């Protein structure tokens, strides 16, 4: 077990490599002898002597997603609530036991529980466990809290058991017909946080007609009922093949800085070094402005935390 | 702001050149400020010699912020300190 790692572990940078060491402690047989460097600790170093899954965490800046499909200033869609439901394609989201009626009149499925929160108009569902209504159906309407209709024909069947699965991965708002996801659009990329087992980034394939469900391209890893407070935040969608219509993944101030940089490069290309110097100065000035814009409020904080979860 | 807007403000027509300059500028921004910070995790392995304790820095790294090790006693990542000089290797000296 590793403990006091902030005091006993060290790294050394060698070119493109990180070399890890830890204090020798009581393991004298594995020590790396040295003198002078760690006199104040009165101990010596050794190589790490244990396996730790995901034990090394490197925090760094990188050029990631330089171009995105939508301007950063408009990437603002957000929803939060404790009623969100996740549906995968392999687990039944609703099961009835001798208490479901199928009616050919109006293609209705009638349940005796409040099931409306599990369904949305346009939902593709797979029904099994019935005598004559197994198959894939599309929900036409969520007519009431205990009744849905389908676009396909149904056969009359009463007091039957049935298993309902979703054909697609989806995130439901939890109240049928309520436009919970009004801010979101198809193709938006979203980040889910706060769920029990479905925290991840998703891309929205489509949104239900009532705005009460997000159909996502990658299926959630598990069925999840309402309960956890979950936030869904839009994040920039990378443009892998940038062209003239691509947006720069920076705020307006930094985009203006980029223009100064490009002007500097243009001046250099034309042999106008004085202009290049001027625009580079403008570039760094805007970088400074952008940083200082975030620091207009005085803050007081305790000593920097060493630990992050 | 789109690439086209940048090109129009610069009065240039070379799209590829504009994209290359924008990437260069973003690289410079990332090098000077912390506009976008990422993190990655690697498994730590038990080391028996000086080749086992070597980990490759991320290839797309622009600037290093910090390095942490997972403290398994409380499952938290804690920042560790950098050595300014590399320790000697007794293992390599003993088995050349």
PDB file of N, CA and C in Angstrom, chain B residues 12-90:
ATOM      1  N   UNK B  12      -6.348  37.140 -46.774  1.00  0.00           N
ATOM      2  CA  UNK B  12      -5.606  36.068 -47.446  1.00  0.00           C
ATOM      3  C   UNK B  12      -6.589  35.022 -47.957  1.00  0.00           C
ATOM      4  N   UNK B  13      -6.155  34.244 -48.921  1.00  0.00           N
ATOM      5  CA  UNK B  13      -7.028  33.238 -49.523  1.00  0.00           C
ATOM      6  C   UNK B  13      -6.567  31.814 -49.257  1.00  0.00           C
ATOM      7  N   UNK B  14      -5.351  31.679 -48.714  1.00  0.00           N
ATOM      8  CA  UNK B  14      -4.810  30.332 -48.504  1.00  0.00           C
ATOM      9  C   UNK B  14      -5.394  29.717 -47.216  1.00  0.00           C
ATOM     10  N   UNK B  15      -6.365  28.831 -47.380  1.00  0.00           N
ATOM     11  CA  UNK B  15      -7.053  28.220 -46.234  1.00  0.00           C
ATOM     12  C   UNK B  15      -6.102  27.344 -45.416  1.00  0.00           C
ATOM     13  N   UNK B  16      -5.304  26.550 -46.110  1.00  0.00           N
ATOM     14  CA  UNK B  16      -4.382  25.645 -45.416  1.00  0.00           C
ATOM     15  C   UNK B  16      -3.377  26.426 -44.584  1.00  0.00           C
ATOM     16  N   UNK B  17      -2.892  27.521 -45.156  1.00  0.00           N
ATOM     17  CA  UNK B  17      -1.928  28.359 -44.437  1.00  0.00           C
ATOM     18  C   UNK B  17      -2.581  28.979 -43.197  1.00  0.00           C
ATOM     19  N   UNK B  18      -3.811  29.444 -43.365  1.00  0.00           N
ATOM     20  CA  UNK B  18      -4.524  30.048 -42.231  1.00  0.00           C
ATOM     21  C   UNK B  18      -4.709  29.031 -41.112  1.00  0.00           C
ATOM     22  N   UNK B  19      -5.105  27.813 -41.487  1.00  0.00           N
ATOM     23  CA  UNK B  19      -5.313  26.762 -40.476  1.00  0.00           C
ATOM     24  C   UNK B  19      -3.992  26.436 -39.769  1.00  0.00           C
ATOM     25  N   UNK B  20      -2.916  26.385 -40.531  1.00  0.00           N
ATOM     26  CA  UNK B  20      -1.609  26.095 -39.935  1.00  0.00           C
ATOM     27  C   UNK B  20      -1.204  27.191 -38.952  1.00  0.00           C
ATOM     28  N   UNK B  21      -1.407  28.442 -39.329  1.00  0.00           N
ATOM     29  CA  UNK B  21      -1.067  29.557 -38.432  1.00  0.00           C
ATOM     30  C   UNK B  21      -1.937  29.521 -37.172  1.00  0.00           C
ATOM     31  N   UNK B  22      -3.207  29.192 -37.361  1.00  0.00           N
ATOM     32  CA  UNK B  22      -4.103  29.138 -36.192  1.00  0.00           C
ATOM     33  C   UNK B  22      -3.640  28.045 -35.233  1.00  0.00           C
ATOM     34  N   UNK B  23      -3.248  26.900 -35.791  1.00  0.00           N
ATOM     35  CA  UNK B  23      -2.748  25.815 -34.933  1.00  0.00           C
ATOM     36  C   UNK B  23      -1.481  26.253 -34.201  1.00  0.00           C
ATOM     37  N   UNK B  24      -0.597  26.948 -34.920  1.00  0.00           N
ATOM     38  CA  UNK B  24       0.630  27.451 -34.286  1.00  0.00           C
ATOM     39  C   UNK B  24       0.297  28.399 -33.137  1.00  0.00           C
ATOM     40  N   UNK B  25      -0.667  29.276 -33.404  1.00  0.00           N
ATOM     41  CA  UNK B  25      -1.046  30.258 -32.382  1.00  0.00           C
ATOM     42  C   UNK B  25      -1.635  29.560 -31.156  1.00  0.00           C
ATOM     43  N   UNK B  26      -2.469  28.549 -31.390  1.00  0.00           N
ATOM     44  CA  UNK B  26      -3.064  27.814 -30.260  1.00  0.00           C
ATOM     45  C   UNK B  26      -1.960  27.126 -29.462  1.00  0.00           C
ATOM     46  N   UNK B  27      -0.984  26.606 -30.177  1.00  0.00           N
ATOM     47  CA  UNK B  27       0.149  25.962 -29.504  1.00  0.00           C
ATOM     48  C   UNK B  27       0.876  26.968 -28.616  1.00  0.00           C
ATOM     49  N   UNK B  28       1.054  28.153 -29.139  1.00  0.00           N
ATOM     50  CA  UNK B  28       1.742  29.202 -28.371  1.00  0.00           C
ATOM     51  C   UNK B  28       0.907  29.630 -27.168  1.00  0.00           C
ATOM     52  N   UNK B  29      -0.394  29.706 -27.382  1.00  0.00           N
ATOM     53  CA  UNK B  29      -1.286  30.072 -26.268  1.00  0.00           C
ATOM     54  C   UNK B  29      -1.204  29.017 -25.170  1.00  0.00           C
ATOM     55  N   UNK B  30      -1.254  27.753 -25.566  1.00  0.00           N
ATOM     56  CA  UNK B  30      -1.200  26.666 -24.583  1.00  0.00           C
ATOM     57  C   UNK B  30       0.146  26.641 -23.869  1.00  0.00           C
ATOM     58  N   UNK B  31       1.157  27.094 -24.566  1.00  0.00           N
ATOM     59  CA  UNK B  31       2.493  27.096 -23.993  1.00  0.00           C
ATOM     60  C   UNK B  31       2.656  28.219 -22.968  1.00  0.00           C
ATOM     61  N   UNK B  32       1.871  29.283 -23.135  1.00  0.00           N
ATOM     62  CA  UNK B  32       2.014  30.448 -22.260  1.00  0.00           C
ATOM     63  C   UNK B  32       0.945  30.552 -21.182  1.00  0.00           C
ATOM     64  N   UNK B  33      -0.213  29.960 -21.427  1.00  0.00           N
ATOM     65  CA  UNK B  33      -1.293  30.036 -20.437  1.00  0.00           C
ATOM     66  C   UNK B  33      -1.848  28.634 -20.235  1.00  0.00           C
ATOM     67  N   UNK B  34      -2.792  28.532 -19.311  1.00  0.00           N
ATOM     68  CA  UNK B  34      -3.417  27.227 -19.075  1.00  0.00           C
ATOM     69  C   UNK B  34      -4.832  27.263 -19.648  1.00  0.00           C
ATOM     70  N   UNK B  35      -4.924  27.440 -20.950  1.00  0.00           N
ATOM     71  CA  UNK B  35      -6.237  27.566 -21.570  1.00  0.00           C
ATOM     72  C   UNK B  35      -7.003  26.245 -21.503  1.00  0.00           C
ATOM     73  N   UNK B  36      -6.328  25.152 -21.696  1.00  0.00           N
ATOM     74  CA  UNK B  36      -7.019  23.859 -21.684  1.00  0.00           C
ATOM     75  C   UNK B  36      -6.084  22.816 -21.063  1.00  0.00           C
ATOM     76  N   UNK B  37      -6.444  22.352 -19.902  1.00  0.00           N
ATOM     77  CA  UNK B  37      -5.593  21.407 -19.181  1.00  0.00           C
ATOM     78  C   UNK B  37      -6.212  20.018 -19.238  1.00  0.00           C
ATOM     79  N   UNK B  38      -5.398  19.050 -19.580  1.00  0.00           N
ATOM     80  CA  UNK B  38      -5.862  17.666 -19.676  1.00  0.00           C
ATOM     81  C   UNK B  38      -5.116  16.833 -18.647  1.00  0.00           C
ATOM     82  N   UNK B  39      -5.626  15.643 -18.409  1.00  0.00           N
ATOM     83  CA  UNK B  39      -4.880  14.725 -17.545  1.00  0.00           C
ATOM     84  C   UNK B  39      -4.963  13.321 -18.120  1.00  0.00           C
ATOM     85  N   UNK B  40      -3.939  12.557 -17.856  1.00  0.00           N
ATOM     86  CA  UNK B  40      -3.927  11.169 -18.298  1.00  0.00           C
ATOM     87  C   UNK B  40      -3.406  10.312 -17.157  1.00  0.00           C
ATOM     88  N   UNK B  41      -3.804   9.062 -17.155  1.00  0.00           N
ATOM     89  CA  UNK B  41      -3.381   8.159 -16.077  1.00  0.00           C
ATOM     90  C   UNK B  41      -2.686   6.934 -16.665  1.00  0.00           C
ATOM     91  N   UNK B  42      -1.679   6.462 -15.960  1.00  0.00           N
ATOM     92  CA  UNK B  42      -0.947   5.263 -16.371  1.00  0.00           C
ATOM     93  C   UNK B  42      -0.868   4.319 -15.181  1.00  0.00           C
ATOM     94  N   UNK B  43      -0.773   3.039 -15.477  1.00  0.00           N
ATOM     95  CA  UNK B  43      -0.542   2.068 -14.414  1.00  0.00           C
ATOM     96  C   UNK B  43       0.898   2.182 -13.933  1.00  0.00           C
ATOM     97  N   UNK B  44       1.048   2.139 -12.630  1.00  0.00           N
ATOM     98  CA  UNK B  44       2.390   2.082 -12.061  1.00  0.00           C
ATOM     99  C   UNK B  44       2.788   0.622 -11.946  1.00  0.00           C
ATOM    100  N   UNK B  45       3.989   0.308 -12.345  1.00  0.00           N
ATOM    101  CA  UNK B  45       4.419  -1.081 -12.233  1.00  0.00           C
ATOM    102  C   UNK B  45       5.587  -1.201 -11.257  1.00  0.00           C
ATOM    103  N   UNK B  46       5.616  -2.343 -10.628  1.00  0.00           N
ATOM    104  CA  UNK B  46       6.714  -2.614  -9.697  1.00  0.00           C
ATOM    105  C   UNK B  46       8.018  -2.657 -10.493  1.00  0.00           C
ATOM    106  N   UNK B  47       8.996  -1.892 -10.047  1.00  0.00           N
ATOM    107  CA  UNK B  47      10.242  -1.775 -10.804  1.00  0.00           C
ATOM    108  C   UNK B  47      11.349  -2.587 -10.147  1.00  0.00           C
ATOM    109  N   UNK B  48      12.116  -3.251 -10.980  1.00  0.00           N
ATOM    110  CA  UNK B  48      13.266  -3.988 -10.451  1.00  0.00           C
ATOM    111  C   UNK B  48      14.581  -3.407 -10.966  1.00  0.00           C
ATOM    112  N   UNK B  49      14.513  -2.549 -11.968  1.00  0.00           N
ATOM    113  CA  UNK B  49      15.736  -1.909 -12.433  1.00  0.00           C
ATOM    114  C   UNK B  49      15.411  -0.544 -13.031  1.00  0.00           C
ATOM    115  N   UNK B  50      16.424   0.083 -13.568  1.00  0.00           N
ATOM    116  CA  UNK B  50      16.256   1.475 -13.997  1.00  0.00           C
ATOM    117  C   UNK B  50      15.476   1.631 -15.292  1.00  0.00           C
ATOM    118  N   UNK B  51      15.070   0.534 -15.905  1.00  0.00           N
ATOM    119  CA  UNK B  51      14.238   0.676 -17.094  1.00  0.00           C
ATOM    120  C   UNK B  51      12.753   0.558 -16.753  1.00  0.00           C
ATOM    121  N   UNK B  52      12.462  -0.030 -15.589  1.00  0.00           N
ATOM    122  CA  UNK B  52      11.054  -0.220 -15.220  1.00  0.00           C
ATOM    123  C   UNK B  52      10.401   1.042 -14.684  1.00  0.00           C
ATOM    124  N   UNK B  53      11.200   1.947 -14.170  1.00  0.00           N
ATOM    125  CA  UNK B  53      10.602   3.145 -13.559  1.00  0.00           C
ATOM    126  C   UNK B  53      10.535   4.309 -14.544  1.00  0.00           C
ATOM    127  N   UNK B  54      10.614   3.986 -15.819  1.00  0.00           N
ATOM    128  CA  UNK B  54      10.593   5.028 -16.849  1.00  0.00           C
ATOM    129  C   UNK B  54       9.212   5.071 -17.514  1.00  0.00           C
ATOM    130  N   UNK B  55       8.626   6.228 -17.546  1.00  0.00           N
ATOM    131  CA  UNK B  55       7.317   6.413 -18.161  1.00  0.00           C
ATOM    132  C   UNK B  55       7.441   7.506 -19.216  1.00  0.00           C
ATOM    133  N   UNK B  56       6.817   7.279 -20.351  1.00  0.00           N
ATOM    134  CA  UNK B  56       6.925   8.233 -21.455  1.00  0.00           C
ATOM    135  C   UNK B  56       5.944   9.389 -21.241  1.00  0.00           C
ATOM    136  N   UNK B  57       6.415  10.588 -21.406  1.00  0.00           N
ATOM    137  CA  UNK B  57       5.516  11.744 -21.340  1.00  0.00           C
ATOM    138  C   UNK B  57       4.524  11.690 -22.508  1.00  0.00           C
ATOM    139  N   UNK B  58       3.315  12.205 -22.321  1.00  0.00           N
ATOM    140  CA  UNK B  58       2.353  12.198 -23.431  1.00  0.00           C
ATOM    141  C   UNK B  58       2.941  12.890 -24.664  1.00  0.00           C
ATOM    142  N   UNK B  59       2.750  12.272 -25.799  1.00  0.00           N
ATOM    143  CA  UNK B  59       3.351  12.792 -27.037  1.00  0.00           C
ATOM    144  C   UNK B  59       2.801  14.164 -27.407  1.00  0.00           C
ATOM    145  N   UNK B  60       1.568  14.455 -26.989  1.00  0.00           N
ATOM    146  CA  UNK B  60       0.949  15.730 -27.367  1.00  0.00           C
ATOM    147  C   UNK B  60       1.123  16.793 -26.286  1.00  0.00           C
ATOM    148  N   UNK B  61       2.025  16.552 -25.362  1.00  0.00           N
ATOM    149  CA  UNK B  61       2.236  17.504 -24.276  1.00  0.00           C
ATOM    150  C   UNK B  61       2.815  18.818 -24.794  1.00  0.00           C
ATOM    151  N   UNK B  62       2.236  19.913 -24.332  1.00  0.00           N
ATOM    152  CA  UNK B  62       2.819  21.230 -24.618  1.00  0.00           C
ATOM    153  C   UNK B  62       3.565  21.726 -23.387  1.00  0.00           C
ATOM    154  N   UNK B  63       2.893  21.709 -22.241  1.00  0.00           N
ATOM    155  CA  UNK B  63       3.599  22.059 -21.006  1.00  0.00           C
ATOM    156  C   UNK B  63       3.072  21.189 -19.866  1.00  0.00           C
ATOM    157  N   UNK B  64       3.977  20.830 -18.998  1.00  0.00           N
ATOM    158  CA  UNK B  64       3.637  19.937 -17.885  1.00  0.00           C
ATOM    159  C   UNK B  64       3.140  20.759 -16.707  1.00  0.00           C
ATOM    160  N   UNK B  65       1.998  20.373 -16.176  1.00  0.00           N
ATOM    161  CA  UNK B  65       1.455  21.094 -15.019  1.00  0.00           C
ATOM    162  C   UNK B  65       1.911  20.449 -13.716  1.00  0.00           C
ATOM    163  N   UNK B  66       1.617  19.179 -13.561  1.00  0.00           N
ATOM    164  CA  UNK B  66       2.054  18.471 -12.362  1.00  0.00           C
ATOM    165  C   UNK B  66       1.949  16.969 -12.560  1.00  0.00           C
ATOM    166  N   UNK B  67       2.590  16.254 -11.659  1.00  0.00           N
ATOM    167  CA  UNK B  67       2.553  14.789 -11.687  1.00  0.00           C
ATOM    168  C   UNK B  67       2.089  14.314 -10.312  1.00  0.00           C
ATOM    169  N   UNK B  68       1.138  13.397 -10.310  1.00  0.00           N
ATOM    170  CA  UNK B  68       0.590  12.899  -9.052  1.00  0.00           C
ATOM    171  C   UNK B  68       0.688  11.379  -9.011  1.00  0.00           C
ATOM    172  N   UNK B  69       0.721  10.873  -7.806  1.00  0.00           N
ATOM    173  CA  UNK B  69       0.710   9.431  -7.584  1.00  0.00           C
ATOM    174  C   UNK B  69      -0.504   9.090  -6.733  1.00  0.00           C
ATOM    175  N   UNK B  70      -1.125   7.972  -7.033  1.00  0.00           N
ATOM    176  CA  UNK B  70      -2.304   7.563  -6.273  1.00  0.00           C
ATOM    177  C   UNK B  70      -1.887   7.014  -4.912  1.00  0.00           C
ATOM    178  N   UNK B  71      -2.409   7.649  -3.884  1.00  0.00           N
ATOM    179  CA  UNK B  71      -2.169   7.172  -2.520  1.00  0.00           C
ATOM    180  C   UNK B  71      -3.236   6.115  -2.243  1.00  0.00           C
ATOM    181  N   UNK B  72      -2.832   4.854  -2.223  1.00  0.00           N
ATOM    182  CA  UNK B  72      -3.834   3.795  -2.095  1.00  0.00           C
ATOM    183  C   UNK B  72      -4.418   3.709  -0.689  1.00  0.00           C
ATOM    184  N   UNK B  73      -3.837   4.440   0.250  1.00  0.00           N
ATOM    185  CA  UNK B  73      -4.413   4.401   1.594  1.00  0.00           C
ATOM    186  C   UNK B  73      -5.696   5.220   1.671  1.00  0.00           C
ATOM    187  N   UNK B  74      -5.836   6.215   0.790  1.00  0.00           N
ATOM    188  CA  UNK B  74      -7.084   6.983   0.785  1.00  0.00           C
ATOM    189  C   UNK B  74      -7.610   7.245  -0.634  1.00  0.00           C
ATOM    190  N   UNK B  75      -7.022   6.541  -1.622  1.00  0.00           N
ATOM    191  CA  UNK B  75      -7.477   6.628  -3.018  1.00  0.00           C
ATOM    192  C   UNK B  75      -7.505   8.063  -3.541  1.00  0.00           C
ATOM    193  N   UNK B  76      -6.501   8.826  -3.212  1.00  0.00           N
ATOM    194  CA  UNK B  76      -6.413  10.190  -3.734  1.00  0.00           C
ATOM    195  C   UNK B  76      -5.091  10.365  -4.466  1.00  0.00           C
ATOM    196  N   UNK B  77      -5.145  11.185  -5.508  1.00  0.00           N
ATOM    197  CA  UNK B  77      -3.911  11.499  -6.228  1.00  0.00           C
ATOM    198  C   UNK B  77      -3.237  12.674  -5.547  1.00  0.00           C
ATOM    199  N   UNK B  78      -1.962  12.512  -5.243  1.00  0.00           N
ATOM    200  CA  UNK B  78      -1.238  13.569  -4.555  1.00  0.00           C
ATOM    201  C   UNK B  78      -0.021  13.969  -5.376  1.00  0.00           C
ATOM    202  N   UNK B  79       0.134  15.281  -5.495  1.00  0.00           N
ATOM    203  CA  UNK B  79       1.248  15.795  -6.295  1.00  0.00           C
ATOM    204  C   UNK B  79       2.575  15.398  -5.665  1.00  0.00           C
ATOM    205  N   UNK B  80       3.504  15.020  -6.511  1.00  0.00           N
ATOM    206  CA  UNK B  80       4.840  14.692  -6.016  1.00  0.00           C
ATOM    207  C   UNK B  80       5.835  15.729  -6.521  1.00  0.00           C
ATOM    208  N   UNK B  81       6.994  15.735  -5.896  1.00  0.00           N
ATOM    209  CA  UNK B  81       7.989  16.761  -6.207  1.00  0.00           C
ATOM    210  C   UNK B  81       9.019  16.261  -7.221  1.00  0.00           C
ATOM    211  N   UNK B  82       9.622  17.227  -7.886  1.00  0.00           N
ATOM    212  CA  UNK B  82      10.588  16.914  -8.945  1.00  0.00           C
ATOM    213  C   UNK B  82      12.004  16.916  -8.389  1.00  0.00           C
ATOM    214  N   UNK B  83      12.765  15.927  -8.779  1.00  0.00           N
ATOM    215  CA  UNK B  83      14.184  15.902  -8.438  1.00  0.00           C
ATOM    216  C   UNK B  83      14.940  16.747  -9.469  1.00  0.00           C
ATOM    217  N   UNK B  84      15.880  17.511  -8.998  1.00  0.00           N
ATOM    218  CA  UNK B  84      16.644  18.325  -9.947  1.00  0.00           C
ATOM    219  C   UNK B  84      17.850  17.565 -10.500  1.00  0.00           C
ATOM    220  N   UNK B  85      18.256  16.534  -9.766  1.00  0.00           N
ATOM    221  CA  UNK B  85      19.356  15.708 -10.281  1.00  0.00           C
ATOM    222  C   UNK B  85      18.921  14.252 -10.248  1.00  0.00           C
ATOM    223  N   UNK B  86      19.469  13.493 -11.156  1.00  0.00           N
ATOM    224  CA  UNK B  86      19.069  12.089 -11.242  1.00  0.00           C
ATOM    225  C   UNK B  86      19.893  11.246 -10.269  1.00  0.00           C
ATOM    226  N   UNK B  87      19.235  10.415  -9.462  1.00  0.00           N
ATOM    227  CA  UNK B  87      19.972   9.558  -8.542  1.00  0.00           C
ATOM    228  C   UNK B  87      20.863   8.573  -9.299  1.00  0.00           C
ATOM    229  N   UNK B  88      21.913   8.094  -8.646  1.00  0.00           N
ATOM    230  CA  UNK B  88      22.772   7.096  -9.258  1.00  0.00           C
ATOM    231  C   UNK B  88      22.072   5.736  -9.253  1.00  0.00           C
ATOM    232  N   UNK B  89      22.538   4.876 -10.156  1.00  0.00           N
ATOM    233  CA  UNK B  89      21.913   3.553 -10.249  1.00  0.00           C
ATOM    234  C   UNK B  89      22.874   2.491  -9.754  1.00  0.00           C
ATOM    235  N   UNK B  90      22.641   2.000  -8.590  1.00  0.00           N
ATOM    236  CA  UNK B  90      23.497   0.935  -8.058  1.00  0.00           C
ATOM    237  C   UNK B  90      23.246  -0.371  -8.802  1.00  0.00           C
TER     238      UNK B  90
END
